[in-house]
PDB file of C-alpha atoms in Angstrom:
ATOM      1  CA  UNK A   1      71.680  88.917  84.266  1.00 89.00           C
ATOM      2  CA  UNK A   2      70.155  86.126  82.699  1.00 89.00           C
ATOM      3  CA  UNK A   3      67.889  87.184  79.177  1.00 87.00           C
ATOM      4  CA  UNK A   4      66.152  84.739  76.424  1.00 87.00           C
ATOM      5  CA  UNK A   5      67.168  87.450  74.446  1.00 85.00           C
ATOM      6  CA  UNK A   6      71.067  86.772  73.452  1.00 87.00           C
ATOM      7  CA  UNK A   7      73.587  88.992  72.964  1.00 89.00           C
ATOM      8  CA  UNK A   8      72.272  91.433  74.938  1.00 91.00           C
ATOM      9  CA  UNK A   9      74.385  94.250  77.167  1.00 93.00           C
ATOM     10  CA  UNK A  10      73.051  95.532  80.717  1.00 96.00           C
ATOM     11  CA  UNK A  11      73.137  98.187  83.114  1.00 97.00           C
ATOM     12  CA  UNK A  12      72.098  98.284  86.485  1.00 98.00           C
ATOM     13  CA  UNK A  13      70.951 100.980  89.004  1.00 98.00           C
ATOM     14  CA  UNK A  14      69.776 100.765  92.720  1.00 99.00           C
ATOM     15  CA  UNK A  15      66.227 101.868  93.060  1.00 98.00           C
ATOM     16  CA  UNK A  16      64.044 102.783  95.635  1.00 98.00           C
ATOM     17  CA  UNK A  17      61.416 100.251  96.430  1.00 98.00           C
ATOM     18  CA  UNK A  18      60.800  97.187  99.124  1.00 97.00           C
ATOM     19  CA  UNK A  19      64.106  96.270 100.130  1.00 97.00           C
ATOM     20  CA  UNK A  20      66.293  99.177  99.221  1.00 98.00           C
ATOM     21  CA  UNK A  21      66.921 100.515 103.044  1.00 98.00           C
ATOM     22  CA  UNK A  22      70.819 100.242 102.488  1.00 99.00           C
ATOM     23  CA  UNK A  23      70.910 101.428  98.717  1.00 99.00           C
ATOM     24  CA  UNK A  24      72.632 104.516  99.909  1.00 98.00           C
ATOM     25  CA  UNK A  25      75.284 102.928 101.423  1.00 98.00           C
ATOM     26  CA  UNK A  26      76.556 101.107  97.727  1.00 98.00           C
ATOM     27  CA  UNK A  27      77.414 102.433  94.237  1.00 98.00           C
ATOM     28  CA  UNK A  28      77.392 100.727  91.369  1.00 98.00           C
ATOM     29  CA  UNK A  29      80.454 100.817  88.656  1.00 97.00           C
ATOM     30  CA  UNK A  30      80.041  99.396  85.163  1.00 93.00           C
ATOM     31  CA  UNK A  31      78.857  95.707  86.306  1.00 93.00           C
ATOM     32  CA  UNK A  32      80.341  96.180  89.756  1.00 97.00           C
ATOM     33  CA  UNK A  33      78.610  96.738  93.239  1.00 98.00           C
ATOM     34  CA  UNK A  34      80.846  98.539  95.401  1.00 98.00           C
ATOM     35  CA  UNK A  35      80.419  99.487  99.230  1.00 97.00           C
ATOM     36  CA  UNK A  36      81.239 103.313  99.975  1.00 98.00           C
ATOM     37  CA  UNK A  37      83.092 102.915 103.240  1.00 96.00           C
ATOM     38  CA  UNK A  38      84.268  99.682 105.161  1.00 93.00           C
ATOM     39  CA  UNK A  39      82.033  97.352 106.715  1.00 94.00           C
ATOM     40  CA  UNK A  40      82.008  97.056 110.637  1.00 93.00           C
ATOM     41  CA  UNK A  41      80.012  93.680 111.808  1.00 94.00           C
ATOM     42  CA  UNK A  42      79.950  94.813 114.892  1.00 92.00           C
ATOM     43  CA  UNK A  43      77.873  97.321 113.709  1.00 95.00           C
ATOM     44  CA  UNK A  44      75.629  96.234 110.737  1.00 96.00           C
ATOM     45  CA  UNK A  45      75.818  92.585 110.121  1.00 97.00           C
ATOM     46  CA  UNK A  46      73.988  93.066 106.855  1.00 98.00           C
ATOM     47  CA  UNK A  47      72.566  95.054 104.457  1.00 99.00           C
ATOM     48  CA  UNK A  48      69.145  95.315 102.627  1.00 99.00           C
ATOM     49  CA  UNK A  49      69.776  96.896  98.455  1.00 99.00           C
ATOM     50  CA  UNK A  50      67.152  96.731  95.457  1.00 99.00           C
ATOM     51  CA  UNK A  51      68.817  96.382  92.127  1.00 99.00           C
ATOM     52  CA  UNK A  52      67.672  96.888  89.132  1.00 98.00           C
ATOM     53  CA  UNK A  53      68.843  95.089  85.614  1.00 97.00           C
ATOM     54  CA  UNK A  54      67.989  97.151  81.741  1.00 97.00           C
ATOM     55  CA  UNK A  55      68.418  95.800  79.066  1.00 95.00           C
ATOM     56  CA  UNK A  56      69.394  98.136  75.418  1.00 93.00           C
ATOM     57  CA  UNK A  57      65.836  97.514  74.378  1.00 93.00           C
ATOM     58  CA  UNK A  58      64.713  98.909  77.841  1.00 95.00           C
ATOM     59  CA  UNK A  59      63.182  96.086  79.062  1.00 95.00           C
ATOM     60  CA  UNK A  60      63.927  95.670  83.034  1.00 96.00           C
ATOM     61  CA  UNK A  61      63.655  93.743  85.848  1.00 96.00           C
ATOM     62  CA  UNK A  62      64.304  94.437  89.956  1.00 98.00           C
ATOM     63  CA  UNK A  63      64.881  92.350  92.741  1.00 98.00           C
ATOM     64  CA  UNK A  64      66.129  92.696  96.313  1.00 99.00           C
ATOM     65  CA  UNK A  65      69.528  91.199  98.200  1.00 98.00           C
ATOM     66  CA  UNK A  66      70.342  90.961 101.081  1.00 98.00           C
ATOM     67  CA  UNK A  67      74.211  91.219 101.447  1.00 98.00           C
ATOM     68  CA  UNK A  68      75.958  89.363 105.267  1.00 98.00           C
ATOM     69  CA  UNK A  69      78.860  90.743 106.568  1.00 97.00           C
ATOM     70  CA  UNK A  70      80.968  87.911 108.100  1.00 95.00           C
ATOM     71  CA  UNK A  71      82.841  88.836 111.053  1.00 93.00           C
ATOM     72  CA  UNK A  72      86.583  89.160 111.217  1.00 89.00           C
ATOM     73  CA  UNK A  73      89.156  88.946 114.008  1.00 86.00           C
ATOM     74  CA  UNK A  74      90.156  93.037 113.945  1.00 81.00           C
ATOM     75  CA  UNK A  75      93.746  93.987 114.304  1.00 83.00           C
ATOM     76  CA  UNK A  76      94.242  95.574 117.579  1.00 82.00           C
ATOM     77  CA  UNK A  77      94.417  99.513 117.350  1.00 82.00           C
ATOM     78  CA  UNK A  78      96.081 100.188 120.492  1.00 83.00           C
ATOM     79  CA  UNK A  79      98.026  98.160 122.938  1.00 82.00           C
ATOM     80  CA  UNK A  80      98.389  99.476 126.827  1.00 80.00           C
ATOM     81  CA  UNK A  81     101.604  98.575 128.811  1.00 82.00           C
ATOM     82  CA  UNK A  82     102.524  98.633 132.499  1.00 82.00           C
ATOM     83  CA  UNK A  83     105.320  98.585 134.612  1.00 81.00           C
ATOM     84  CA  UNK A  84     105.436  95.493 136.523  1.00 74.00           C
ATOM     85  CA  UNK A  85     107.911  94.546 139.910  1.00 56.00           C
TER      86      UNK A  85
END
């Protein structure tokens, strides 16, 4: 967070409002945005979250993301073998 006002600490939140369709997918930990389960490209290549920034005086300020998953080469999870003459 960026503040004219120095030496100030912050907490953030996810909050409903244009952008947040996702929010219930993340958590937020300290100064840390963490995703609840793993992401699968394949299906959701990205996600829509509203954060918003407080300041100890109260003062705040929200914005939306939008976070892209990149797509990774997946380990295979099963491999199929055959007798061959």
């Amino acid at each position: 967070t960026t503040d004219p006002d120095t030496g100030n600490t912050f907490t953030y939140s996810l909050v409903a409002g244009t952008g947040s369709t996702d929010n219930s997918a993340f958590s937020i930990v300290g100064n840390q945005l963490r995703i609840n389960s793993s992401p699968n490209f394949e299906a959701k290549n990205s996600y829509s979250i509203r954060v918003r920034t407080t300041d100890q005086g109260g003062l705040n300020f929200e914005s939306p993301f939008t976070i892209t998953i990149n797509n990774v080469n997946e380990i295979p999870t099963a491999i199929a073998l055959s007798a061959s003459s």
